[in-house]
Structure formats: structure tokens, C-alpha cells
XYZ file of C-alpha atoms in Angstrom:
578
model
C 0.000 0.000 0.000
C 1.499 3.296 -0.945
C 2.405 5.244 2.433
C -0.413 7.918 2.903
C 1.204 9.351 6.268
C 4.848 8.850 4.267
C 3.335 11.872 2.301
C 1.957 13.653 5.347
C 5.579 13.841 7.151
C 6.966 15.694 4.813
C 4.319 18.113 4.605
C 5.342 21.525 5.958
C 3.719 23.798 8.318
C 2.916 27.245 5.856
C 1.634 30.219 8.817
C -0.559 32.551 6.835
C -0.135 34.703 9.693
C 2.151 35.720 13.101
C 2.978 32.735 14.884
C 5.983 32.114 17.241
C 8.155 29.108 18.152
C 7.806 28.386 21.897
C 10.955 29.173 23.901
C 11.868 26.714 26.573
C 11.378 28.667 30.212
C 14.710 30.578 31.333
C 16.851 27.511 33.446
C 17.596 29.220 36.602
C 19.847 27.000 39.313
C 18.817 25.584 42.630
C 20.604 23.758 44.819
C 19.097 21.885 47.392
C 21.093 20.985 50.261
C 20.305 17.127 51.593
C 20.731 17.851 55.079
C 17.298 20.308 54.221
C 15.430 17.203 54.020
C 13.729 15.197 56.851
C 11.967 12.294 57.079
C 10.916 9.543 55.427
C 11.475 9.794 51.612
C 8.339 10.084 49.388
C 6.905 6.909 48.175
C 6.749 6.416 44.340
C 4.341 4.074 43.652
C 5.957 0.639 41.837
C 5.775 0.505 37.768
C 3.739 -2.581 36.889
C 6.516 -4.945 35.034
C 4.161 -8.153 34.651
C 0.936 -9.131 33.371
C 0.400 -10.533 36.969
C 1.123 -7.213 38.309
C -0.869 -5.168 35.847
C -4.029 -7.682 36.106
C -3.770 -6.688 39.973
C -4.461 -2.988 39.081
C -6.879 -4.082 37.285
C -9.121 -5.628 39.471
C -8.652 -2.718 42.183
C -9.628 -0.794 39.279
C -12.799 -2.634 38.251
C -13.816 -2.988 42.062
C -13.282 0.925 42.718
C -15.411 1.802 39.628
C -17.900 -0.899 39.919
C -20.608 1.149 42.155
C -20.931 3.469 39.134
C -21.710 0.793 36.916
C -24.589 0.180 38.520
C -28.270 1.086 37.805
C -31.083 2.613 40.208
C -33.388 3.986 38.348
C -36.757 2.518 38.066
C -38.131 1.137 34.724
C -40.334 3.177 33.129
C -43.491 1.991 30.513
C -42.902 2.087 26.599
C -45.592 2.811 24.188
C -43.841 1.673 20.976
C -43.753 -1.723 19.576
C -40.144 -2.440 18.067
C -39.981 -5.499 15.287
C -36.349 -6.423 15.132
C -35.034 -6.989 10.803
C -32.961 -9.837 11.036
C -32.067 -11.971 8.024
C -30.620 -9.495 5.481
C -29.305 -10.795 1.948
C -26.775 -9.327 -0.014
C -26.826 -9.739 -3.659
C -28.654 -12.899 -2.838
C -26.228 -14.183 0.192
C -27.224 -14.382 3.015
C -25.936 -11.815 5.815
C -26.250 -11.196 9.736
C -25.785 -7.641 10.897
C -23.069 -5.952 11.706
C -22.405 -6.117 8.420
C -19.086 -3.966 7.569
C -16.054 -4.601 4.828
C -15.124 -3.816 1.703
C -14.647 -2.453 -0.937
C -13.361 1.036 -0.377
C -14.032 3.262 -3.204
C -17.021 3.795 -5.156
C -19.145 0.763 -5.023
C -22.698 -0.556 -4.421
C -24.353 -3.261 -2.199
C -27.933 -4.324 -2.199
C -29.485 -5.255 0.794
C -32.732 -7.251 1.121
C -35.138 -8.596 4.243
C -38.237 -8.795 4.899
C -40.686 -8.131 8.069
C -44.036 -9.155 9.052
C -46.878 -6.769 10.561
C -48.922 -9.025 12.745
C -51.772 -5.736 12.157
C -51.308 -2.718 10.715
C -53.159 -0.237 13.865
C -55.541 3.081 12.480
C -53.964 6.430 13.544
C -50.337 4.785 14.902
C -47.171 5.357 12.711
C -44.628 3.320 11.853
C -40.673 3.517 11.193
C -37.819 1.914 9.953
C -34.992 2.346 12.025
C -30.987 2.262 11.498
C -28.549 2.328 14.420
C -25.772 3.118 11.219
C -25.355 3.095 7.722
C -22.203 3.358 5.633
C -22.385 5.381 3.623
C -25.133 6.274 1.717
C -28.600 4.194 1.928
C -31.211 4.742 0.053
C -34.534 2.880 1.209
C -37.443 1.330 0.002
C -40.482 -0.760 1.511
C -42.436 -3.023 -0.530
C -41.158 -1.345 -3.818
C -41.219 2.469 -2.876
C -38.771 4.981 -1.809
C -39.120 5.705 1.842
C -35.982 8.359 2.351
C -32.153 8.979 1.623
C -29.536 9.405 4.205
C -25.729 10.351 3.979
C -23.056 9.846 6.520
C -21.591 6.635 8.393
C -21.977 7.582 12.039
C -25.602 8.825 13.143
C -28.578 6.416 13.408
C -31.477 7.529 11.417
C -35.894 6.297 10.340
C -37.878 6.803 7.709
C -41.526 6.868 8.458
C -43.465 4.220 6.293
C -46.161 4.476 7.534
C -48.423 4.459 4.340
C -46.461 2.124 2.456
C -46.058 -1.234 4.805
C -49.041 -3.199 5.067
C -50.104 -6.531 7.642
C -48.438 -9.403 6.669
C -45.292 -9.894 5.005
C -43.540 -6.944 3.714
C -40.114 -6.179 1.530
C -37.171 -3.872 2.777
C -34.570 -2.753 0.152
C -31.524 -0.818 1.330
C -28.717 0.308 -1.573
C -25.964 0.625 0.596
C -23.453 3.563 -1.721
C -19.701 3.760 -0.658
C -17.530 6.527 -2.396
C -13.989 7.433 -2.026
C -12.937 10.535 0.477
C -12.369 14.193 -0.021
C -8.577 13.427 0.522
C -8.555 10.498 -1.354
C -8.106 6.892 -0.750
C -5.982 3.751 -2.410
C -7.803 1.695 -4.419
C -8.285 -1.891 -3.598
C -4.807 -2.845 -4.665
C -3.308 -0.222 -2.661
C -2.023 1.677 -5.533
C -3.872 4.341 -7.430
C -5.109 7.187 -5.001
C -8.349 8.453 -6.035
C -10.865 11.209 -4.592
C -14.463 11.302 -4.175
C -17.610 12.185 -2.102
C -17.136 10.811 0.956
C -17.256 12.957 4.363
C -14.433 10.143 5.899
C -11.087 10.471 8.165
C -9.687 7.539 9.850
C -10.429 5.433 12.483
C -12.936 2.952 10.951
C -14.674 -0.038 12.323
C -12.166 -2.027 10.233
C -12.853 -6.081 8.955
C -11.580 -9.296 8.427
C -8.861 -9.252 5.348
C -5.326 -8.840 5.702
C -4.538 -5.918 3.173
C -6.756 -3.657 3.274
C -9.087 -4.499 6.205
C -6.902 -5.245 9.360
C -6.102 -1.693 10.772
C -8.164 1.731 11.818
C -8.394 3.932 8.606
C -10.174 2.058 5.107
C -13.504 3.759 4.536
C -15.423 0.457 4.326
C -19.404 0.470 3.607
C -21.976 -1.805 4.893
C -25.130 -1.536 7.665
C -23.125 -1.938 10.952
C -26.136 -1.095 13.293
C -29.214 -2.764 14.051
C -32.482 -2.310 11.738
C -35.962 -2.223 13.365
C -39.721 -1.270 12.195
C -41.247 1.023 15.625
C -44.444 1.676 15.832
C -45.568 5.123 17.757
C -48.407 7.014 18.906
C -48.945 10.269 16.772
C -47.510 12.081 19.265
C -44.146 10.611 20.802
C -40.708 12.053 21.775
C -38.011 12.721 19.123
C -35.428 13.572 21.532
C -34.365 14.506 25.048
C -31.504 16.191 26.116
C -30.642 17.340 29.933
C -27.904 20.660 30.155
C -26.614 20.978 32.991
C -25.990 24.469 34.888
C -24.591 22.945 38.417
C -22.982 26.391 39.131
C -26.293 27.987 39.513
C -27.942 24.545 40.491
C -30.481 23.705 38.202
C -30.924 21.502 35.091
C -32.574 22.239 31.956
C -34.539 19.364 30.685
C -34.579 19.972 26.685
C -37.724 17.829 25.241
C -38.113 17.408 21.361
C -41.858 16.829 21.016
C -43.285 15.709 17.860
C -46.859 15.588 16.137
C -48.144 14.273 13.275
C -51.258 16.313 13.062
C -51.474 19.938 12.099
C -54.401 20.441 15.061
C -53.120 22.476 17.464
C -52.300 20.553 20.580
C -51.534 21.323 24.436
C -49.692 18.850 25.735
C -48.276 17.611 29.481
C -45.114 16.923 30.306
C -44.604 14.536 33.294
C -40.927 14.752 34.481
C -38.564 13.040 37.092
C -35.145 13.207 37.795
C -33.674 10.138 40.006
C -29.989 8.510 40.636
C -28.666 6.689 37.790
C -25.651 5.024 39.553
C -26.703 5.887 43.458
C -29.877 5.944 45.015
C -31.330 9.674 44.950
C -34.686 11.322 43.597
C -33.856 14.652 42.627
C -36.976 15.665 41.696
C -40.381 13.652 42.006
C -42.869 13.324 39.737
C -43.694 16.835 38.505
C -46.050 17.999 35.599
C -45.987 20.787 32.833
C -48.142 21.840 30.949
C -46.978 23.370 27.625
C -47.449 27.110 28.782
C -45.090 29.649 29.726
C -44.389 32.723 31.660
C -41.356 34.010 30.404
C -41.634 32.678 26.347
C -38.439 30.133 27.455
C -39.512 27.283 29.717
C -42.678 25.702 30.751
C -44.925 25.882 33.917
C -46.130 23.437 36.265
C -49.338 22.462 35.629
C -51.798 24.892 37.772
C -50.198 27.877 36.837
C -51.699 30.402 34.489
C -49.129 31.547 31.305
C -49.279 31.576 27.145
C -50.249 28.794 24.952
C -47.061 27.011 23.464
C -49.107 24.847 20.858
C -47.634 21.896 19.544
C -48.093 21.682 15.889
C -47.303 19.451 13.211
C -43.648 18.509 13.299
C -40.929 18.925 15.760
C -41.463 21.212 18.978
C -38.810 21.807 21.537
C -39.793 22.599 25.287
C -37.571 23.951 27.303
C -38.025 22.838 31.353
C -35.794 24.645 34.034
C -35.694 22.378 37.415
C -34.034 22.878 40.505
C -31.210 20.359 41.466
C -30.986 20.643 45.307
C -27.355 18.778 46.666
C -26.505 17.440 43.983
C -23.375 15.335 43.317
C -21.212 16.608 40.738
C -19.832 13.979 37.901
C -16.287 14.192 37.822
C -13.489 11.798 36.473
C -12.545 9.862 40.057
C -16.545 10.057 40.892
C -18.376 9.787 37.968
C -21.971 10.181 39.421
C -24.714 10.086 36.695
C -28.202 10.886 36.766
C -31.374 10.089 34.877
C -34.184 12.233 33.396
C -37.468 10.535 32.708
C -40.293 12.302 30.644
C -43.694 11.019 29.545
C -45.466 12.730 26.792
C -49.441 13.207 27.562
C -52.284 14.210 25.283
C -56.014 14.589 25.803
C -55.098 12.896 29.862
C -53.368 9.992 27.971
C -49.524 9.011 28.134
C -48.315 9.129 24.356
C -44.610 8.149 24.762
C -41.878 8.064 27.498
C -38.130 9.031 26.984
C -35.157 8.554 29.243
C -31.413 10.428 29.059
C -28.654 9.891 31.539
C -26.455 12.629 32.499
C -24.210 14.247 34.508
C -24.116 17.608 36.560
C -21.227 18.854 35.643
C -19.714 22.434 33.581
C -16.821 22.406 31.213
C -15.044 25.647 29.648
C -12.606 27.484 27.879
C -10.975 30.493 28.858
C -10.978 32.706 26.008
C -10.789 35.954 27.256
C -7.918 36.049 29.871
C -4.189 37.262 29.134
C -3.378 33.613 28.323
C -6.059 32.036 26.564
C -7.216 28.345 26.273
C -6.809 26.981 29.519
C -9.973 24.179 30.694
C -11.843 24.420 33.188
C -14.071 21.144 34.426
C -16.534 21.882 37.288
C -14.608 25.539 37.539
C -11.308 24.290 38.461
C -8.052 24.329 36.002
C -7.448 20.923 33.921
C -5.009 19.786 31.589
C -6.321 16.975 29.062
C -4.039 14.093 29.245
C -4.467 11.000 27.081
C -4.332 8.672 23.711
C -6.287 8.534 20.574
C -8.030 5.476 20.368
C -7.745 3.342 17.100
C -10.548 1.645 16.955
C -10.406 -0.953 19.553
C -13.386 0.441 21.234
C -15.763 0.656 18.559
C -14.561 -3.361 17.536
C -15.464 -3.932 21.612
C -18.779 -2.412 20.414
C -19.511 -4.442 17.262
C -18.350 -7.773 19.269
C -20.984 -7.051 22.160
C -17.907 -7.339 24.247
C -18.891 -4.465 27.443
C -16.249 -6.620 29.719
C -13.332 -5.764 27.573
C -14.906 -1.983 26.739
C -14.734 -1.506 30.756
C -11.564 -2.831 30.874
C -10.060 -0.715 28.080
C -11.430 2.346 29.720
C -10.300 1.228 33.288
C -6.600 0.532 31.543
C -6.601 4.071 30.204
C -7.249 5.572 34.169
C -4.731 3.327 35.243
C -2.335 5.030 32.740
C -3.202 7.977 33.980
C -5.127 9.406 31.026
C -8.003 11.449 32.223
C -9.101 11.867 28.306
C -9.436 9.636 24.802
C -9.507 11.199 21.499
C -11.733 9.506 19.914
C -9.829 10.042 16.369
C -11.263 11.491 13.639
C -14.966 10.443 13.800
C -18.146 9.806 16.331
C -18.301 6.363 17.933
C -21.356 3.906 18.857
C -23.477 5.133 21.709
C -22.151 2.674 23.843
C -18.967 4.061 24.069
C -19.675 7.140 25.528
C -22.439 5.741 27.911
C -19.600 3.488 29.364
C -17.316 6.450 29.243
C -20.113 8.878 31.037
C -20.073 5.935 33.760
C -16.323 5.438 34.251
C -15.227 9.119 34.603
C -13.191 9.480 31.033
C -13.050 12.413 29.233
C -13.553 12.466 25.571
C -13.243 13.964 22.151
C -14.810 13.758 19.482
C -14.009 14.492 15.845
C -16.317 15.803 12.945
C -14.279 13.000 10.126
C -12.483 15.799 8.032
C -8.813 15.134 7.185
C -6.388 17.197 5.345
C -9.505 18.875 3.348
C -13.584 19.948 2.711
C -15.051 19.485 -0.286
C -15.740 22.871 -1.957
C -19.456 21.440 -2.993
C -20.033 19.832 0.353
C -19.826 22.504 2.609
C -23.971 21.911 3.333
C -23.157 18.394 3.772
C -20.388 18.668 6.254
C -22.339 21.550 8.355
C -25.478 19.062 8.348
C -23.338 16.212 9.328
C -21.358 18.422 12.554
C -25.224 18.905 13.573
C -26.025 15.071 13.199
C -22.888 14.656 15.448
C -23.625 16.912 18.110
C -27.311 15.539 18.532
C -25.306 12.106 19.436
C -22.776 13.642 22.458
C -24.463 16.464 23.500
C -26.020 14.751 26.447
C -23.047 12.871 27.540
C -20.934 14.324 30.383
C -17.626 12.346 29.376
C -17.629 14.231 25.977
C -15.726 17.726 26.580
C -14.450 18.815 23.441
C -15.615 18.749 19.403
C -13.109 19.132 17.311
C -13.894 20.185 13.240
C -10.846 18.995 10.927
C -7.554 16.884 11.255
C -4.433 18.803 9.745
C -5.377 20.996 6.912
C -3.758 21.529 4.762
C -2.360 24.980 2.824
C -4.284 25.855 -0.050
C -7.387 23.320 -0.028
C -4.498 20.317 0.278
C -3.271 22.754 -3.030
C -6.295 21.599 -5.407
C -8.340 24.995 -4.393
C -10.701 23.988 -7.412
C -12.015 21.331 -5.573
C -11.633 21.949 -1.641
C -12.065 25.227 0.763
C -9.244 27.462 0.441
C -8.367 28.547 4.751
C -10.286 31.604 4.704
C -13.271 29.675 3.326
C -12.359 26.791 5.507
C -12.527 29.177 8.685
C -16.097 30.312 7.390
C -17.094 26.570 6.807
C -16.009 26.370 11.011
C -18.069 29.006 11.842
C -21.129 27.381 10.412
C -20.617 24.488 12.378
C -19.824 26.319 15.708
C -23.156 27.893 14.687
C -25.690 25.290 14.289
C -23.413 22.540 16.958
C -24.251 25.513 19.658
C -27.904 25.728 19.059
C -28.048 22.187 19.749
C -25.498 22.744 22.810
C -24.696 26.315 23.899
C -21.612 24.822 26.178
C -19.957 23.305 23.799
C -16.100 23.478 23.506
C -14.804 23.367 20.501
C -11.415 22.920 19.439
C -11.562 23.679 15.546
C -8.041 21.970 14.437
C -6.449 19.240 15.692
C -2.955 19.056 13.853
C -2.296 22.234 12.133
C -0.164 22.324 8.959
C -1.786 26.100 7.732
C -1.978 27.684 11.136
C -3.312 29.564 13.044
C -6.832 28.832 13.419
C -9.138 31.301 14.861
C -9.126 29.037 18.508
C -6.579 27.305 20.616
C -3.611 25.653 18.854
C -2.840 22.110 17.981
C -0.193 20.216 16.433
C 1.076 16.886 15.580
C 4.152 16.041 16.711
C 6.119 12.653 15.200
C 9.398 13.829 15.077
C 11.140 10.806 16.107
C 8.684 8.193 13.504
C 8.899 10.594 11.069
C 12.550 12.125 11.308
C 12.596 15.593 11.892
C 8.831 15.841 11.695
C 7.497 19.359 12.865
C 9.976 20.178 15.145
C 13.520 18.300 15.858
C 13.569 15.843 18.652
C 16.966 17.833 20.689
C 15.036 21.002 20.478
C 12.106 19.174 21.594
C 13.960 17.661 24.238
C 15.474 21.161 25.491
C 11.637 22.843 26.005
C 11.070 24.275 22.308
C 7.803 23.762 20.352
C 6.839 24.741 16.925
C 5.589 27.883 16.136
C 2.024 29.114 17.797
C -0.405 31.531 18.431
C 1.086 34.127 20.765
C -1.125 34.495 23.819
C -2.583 31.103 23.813
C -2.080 27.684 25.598
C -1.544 25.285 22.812
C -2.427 21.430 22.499
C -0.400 18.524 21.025
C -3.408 16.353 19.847
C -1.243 13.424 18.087
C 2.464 12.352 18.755
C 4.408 8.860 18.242
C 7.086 7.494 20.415
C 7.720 11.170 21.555
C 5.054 10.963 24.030
């Protein structure tokens, strides 16, 4: 296979604007006299040499963490009716799902099941569900088009409501893959070619040893599950819980949604209880869809304005108190969970849970020195890895032992923080992440370029991705592109030029913090056309790739490449120099 990252050491760093090389701090002498000291020396704590040894911190690991595994909330009803699609065919062989390989490139796949309505209910509508598609899918039931969706990372429905009938019916999913912006080998690992495909690195990866046995071919195939749902008219779409522990409260976010274009009052019935300890932070309460102040709802009782719910998607906003609360940090990750039922005309419609965790994180922006974190208002330094895919294969494998135990090995290694590199992961991984106290990142899948005719696509798809985390306490940071490159990657006829490309941020800051007003966001990770308009990044390999952004002695001595003045800076990839 012709070395892609071969090409990317020996790509230069081109400032458009003032940046500085880092200066190590002055060395000023201090000697310590021994008789000075008293007492018994400090400990240091004995490296791990063995398996035996390291299998020992594991298990104090796993029984120190355990208690936040657990789960005390109470069950709640569902109104929806979920027929699992099982038995898939492709081009006429038989399949099970996951269902991920090759080829990379432009190609096609057909996939065909079928599903059986015991009845078909009046007035109740019906879906068909993805948990993840790669990369495009377009679907059909029984012979019609049902909807189109791009991207490999969000789950997504169609409604089919008036197309699927009792008895036996016929799904059809074309399953599209493309080559990336960037480019990609072909299957023989020669011939780099470009295409359509919103992709970085860090797949799912599959069985065959040349192209599908490490992190970064963009396969194709339907990795997550596929159901038909059937809901009442009215159900929940989403619900989302921001937390605002500094002024003690919780903002319960609920994404209501009606198929009717009557006008509709609704009730909200909401609890908040202990996810991983026993507490009830707020018993059963009830809203109606009124309001006082034109932003959140009132109890029900209290006089205030009509907030209809019409046909379509309505968000209600509902501010609670959270009295002592425990605050989720990394060494006591304490979650909790918000239950909502949806109720029209005095009858429950649909019921939604979200964990979460009360907990703030920030970004200095405005100080002296900029860029410094701040989790639950104190100072923090990220420390970590970038995963490579190991988690999402723990995912695919059902494996939640070894997922635990690869998050638990991280703490032990004191990491406080994964990247997870270059794209969103399964739910899973950040649920287990939320409940084990590690930080994470996640990546919108850009690498070295953006599309010039995407730029829709790619702001759609950052919104897709922040509708996954945003709920999740673990996930701290979004970042937008790994190591641009000068020029649009120097094909500006076909990719964002850096002004454009700093626009093309923008957007995405934009719609990511309607969705999430906290959000950090870190816009590069690895800069080769610095500076961005936020905190600095860089990649640092200088000892893999010899001499790579900055030499190893001057490294060594307390230099670092050339940054932003006035800003802390990041190094968000490095090899053996770490």
C-alpha cells in the first residue's frame, strides 16, 4: 500500500499569519542541600513490570469503579412496539448484521429482508430504524422509496407508515460507498483516487489482511441494528438534559413531535432520580406546555401563554431545581437520569429517558493567556491517547467486559481523556465512558480537506454529530478537521481554500451551539496552515517521522513549533515522543 502518512511527514507547516516558536522557560539553578530534608522519603508508587502485576491494578480498578456501573433507576413503561429486521441478503447471500467490509471506493451493495406486521393499527405510525449506515442508503419498503440518508456515524428512520401493510412486507436498502475528499488507495493499494465521501480515519475495520486489518479504510456496509417502531402520533423525538450545576439547576430539553397539524396542548410529566446511586432529585412533577417568560414551561396549575404543539418537531424547554446534587467528575463519575412522559387529551403518548451528569466544562478565552480548561470551575489539563478503533470493535463484538476494561486501563495510565480520532463512535462508548469518569473527544471525520461542494453536507453532518454527544458528560471537546492543509491540500478547485475553511467552522460552531450552547470546541487538531481562529494544535512525530514538525533535541530542550502568541496550545497526536 502506498504510504499515505509517508506523504503527510513531509508536509510543511505554511503560517498565513504571526505565529511564534515556543521558547523553553529561562533555566535558573537551585541547589538543594540534603541535610534540608527530613523524614521519610516520598513513596513512588511501583511501575507494573508483569501481566500478573498489571491484572492486579486491574481488578482494584474494576472494584473501585464498579458502584458506578450500577443502575437505580426505576423502569419506566414504553408505548412503541419495536420489530427487530434480522435476516438481510446481499446480492442474494445471506448476511447477519453488523455487516461492515469492503470495498473502499465507489461501489454498491444491495441489501434485502423482509418483516411481518402481525396488524397494521388506524392512527399509529410506523418507522424503519438504522442504528448506522455506511455510507449512503437509500430505502425502500415493498417497492417504494421511503428516504435517503448520507453519513456513516448517526442512526437515522424513515416513516413508512403508508407504504407497509399486515403481513409480510419487503425492505430494500442500496448501501453507496464513495472514495474521500482526501482520497483513498484503491483496492490494490495503488492508485489514489478522490471522491464524495465525508471520511477520516479510524474505521470499524474487517476481516482481510490488506486492506481491512487496521483503523483507517472507509469500508461500507449496515453496521447497526435495523428495526420497524411503531408510535403514537404524538411521541418524543429527543431529550436532552444541560446541565448548569454552578447555579444549580438543570434544563430538561424535550423534542416533542406531532403528526397532526391540530393544534395541541400537551403535558409533560418529568422526574429526575440517581442513575448510579440511590437519589430522587426531583419527584414526579407535571408541565403543561405554557409559559411565563416565552423560554420554559410551567407546572401544571399555573396560568401563562399557549405554546401549541403543531405538526412537526417542537422543543420545550423545562428549568428544574437540582438541590445537593453530586457533581460527575473523572474519580466520581456520578450520573443521573431524566425521565419524561409525553401526555395528550389525559393519555400518556410516549416516554423518553437520558442519563447525564451535573457537571460544567469551559474554555478560557478571554484572559491574558487564553485556552486553559476548566471542568466543574477548576483548572485541567487533558491528558491521554487517541483510540484506534479498539473500542468501537469492543462495540460491534458485544464485548462491554473488555470496553470496561479498556477504559479502566486508560485511568490506570493515567489518562483522564481519549480522542476519539477522527470520527463519532457507537453510543455505547460514551455511555460506558459517562459511567467510568473518562473524558472524551470527538471528531467531525475531516482530514487534510472539505469538499468545496459539500460545505452543506459537512455543516449538516457536525449537527447530526452533536445531537449524538451532547447529552453525555464524558464528551468535553468537538473538534472540526484533522491537519489541513495549505491551499485546499493545493487543489483549491475542488476543496475550501483557509479563509473559506474558517467560514465553513463558523457554520458548524453555529448550528453545533444551538443544539449545545456549552460546547467546547477545538476547531483543528494538527495544524499544517496555522493559526486557526481558537486554541492551537499540532502533531508532533518527530522521532517516527525524522525531523517531523519540530527536531527531537530542540524538543527535548523545552522548544515547540511555532504558535499563536497568547494562547495555551495542544499537542493532539504524537508517536514514540510521548
Amino acid at each position: 500500500m502506498a504510504d499515505r502518512f509517508a506523504r503527510i511527514a513531509k508536509t510543511k507547516v505554511t503560517p498565513r499569519e504571526k505565529i511564534a516558536e515556543v521558547q523553553p522557560r529561562q533555566f535558573r539553578e537551585r541547589i538543594i542541600s540534603l541535610d534540608a530534608c527530613s523524614g521519610e522519603p516520598l513513596p513512588v508508587p511501583k511501575k507494573a513490570d508483569t501481566k500478573e502485576e498489571l491484572q492486579k491494578l486491574l481488578a482494584a480498578e474494576r472494584k473501585a469503579y464498579q458502584p458506578f456501573l450500577s443502575d437505580h433507576a426505576p423502569a419506566i413503561a414504553s408505548h412503541r412496539e419495536k420489530i427487530a429486521v434480522e435476516n438481510f441478503t446481499v446480492d442474494g447471500e445471506p448476511v447477519t448484521l453488523p455487516h461492515y467490509g469492503g470495498p473502499t471506493g465507489y461501489a454498491k451493495k444491495v441489501y434485502k429482508a423482509q418483516f411481518v406486521l402481525d396488524k397494521k393499527e388506524d392512527g399509529q405510525l410506523y418507522y424503519i430504524c438504522f442504528g448506522g449506515v455506511d455510507y449512503i442508503a437509500v430505502v425502500s419498503v415493498n417497492g417504494r422509496f421511503v428516504g435517503r440518508h448520507e453519513g456513516f456515524f448517526s442512526p437515522f428512520s424513515f416513516e413508512i407508515t403508508d407504504v407497509c401493510r399486515p403481513g409480510l412486507n419487503e425492505l430494500c436498502v442500496e448501501v453507496e460507498n464513495d472514495c474521500v475528499y482526501a482520497g483513498n488507495e484503491d483496492e490494490n493499494g495503488r492508485e489514489v483516487l478522490e471522491g464524495d465521501k465525508l471520511y477520516a480515519a479510524t474505521g470499524l475495520g474487517w476481516d482481510d489482511p490488506v486492506v481491512g486489518w487496521h483503523h483507517c479504510p472507509p469500508g461500507m456496509g449496515i453496521w447497526g441494528d435495523v428495526h420497524v417502531e411503531r408510535r403514537n402520533r404524538e411521541y418524543i423525538a429527543d431529550l436532552y438534559v444541560r446541565p448548569d450545576p454552578e447555579n444549580g439547576f438543570a434544563e430538561i430539553w424535550v423534542d416533542a413531535y406531532s403528526a397532526d397539524y391540530d393544534l395541541k396542548m400537551l403535558r409533560i410529566d418529568l422526574c429526575i432520580c440517581g442513575k448510579n446511586f440511590e437519589d430522587s432529585a426531583l419527584e414526579k412533577a407535571s408541565f403543561e406546555t405554557r409559559t411565563q417568560d416565552g423560554q420554559y414551561l410551567c407546572r401544571v396549575g399555573l396560568e401563562g401563554r399557549e405554546l401549541f404543539c403543531k405538526k412537526g418537531l417542537n422543543e420545550y424547554r423545562i428549568r428544574v431545581p437540582m438541590k445537593d446534587f453530586r457533581l460527575w467528575q473523572p474519580d466520581a463519575p456520578y450520573l443521573y437520569e431524566a425521565q419524561a412522559a409525553l401526555v395528550f387529551d389525559g393519555q400518556e403518548k410516549d416516554t423518553a429517558r437520558r442519563q447525564f451528569g451535573m457537571r460544567s466544562f469551559r474554555q478560557d478565552t478571554v484572559s491574558k493567556k487564553k485556552g486553559m480548561f476548566y471542568l466543574n470551575g477548576r483548572a485541567l489539563k487533558l491528558r491521554g491517547a487517541n483510540t484506534m478503533g479498539f473500542e468501537q470493535q469492543d462495540v460491534l463484538r458485544r464485548d462491554f467486559e473488555q470496553l470496561i476494561d479498556d477504559i479502566l486501563l486508560a485511568k490506570i495510565c493515567h489518562m483522564n481523556f481519549w480522542r476519539l480520532t477522527q470520527r463519532p463512535v457507537q453510543e455505547q462508548v460514551y455511555e460506558y465512558c459517562d459511567k467510568l469518569g473518562l473524558m472524551t473527544q470527538t471528531d467531525l471525520p475531516l482530514f487534510g480537506v472539505m469538499r468545496r461542494t459539500r460545505y452543506a453536507e459537512g455543516v449538516r453532518q457536525a449537527e447530526e454529530m452533536e445531537r449524538i454527544i451532547r447529552s453525555h458528560p464524558c464528551n468535553v471537546v468537538v473538534s472540526l478537521i484533522n491537519e489541513p492543509t495549505a491551499n485546499g491540500g493545493d487543489e483549491p478547485h475542488r476543496h475550501l481554500r483557509r479563509p473559506e475553511l474558517e467560514q465553513f467552522f463558523e457554520s458548524c460552531a453555529s448550528v453545533i451551539r444551538i443544539l449545545n450552547p456549552d460546547r467546547v470546541l477545538k476547531y483543528v487538531d494538527g495544524d499544517y496552515d496555522p493559526p486557526s481562529s481558537n486554541m492551537p494544535d499540532n502533531h508532533c512525530y518527530n522521532q517516527w517521522y525524522n525531523g517531523h514538525t519540530i527536531d527531537a533535541g530542540k524538543m527535548h530542550k523545552g522548544y515547540w513549533c511555532a504558535v499563536k502568541p497568547g494562547w495555551y496550545y495542544g499537542c493532539g497526536e504524537f508517536g514514540i515522543e510521548g
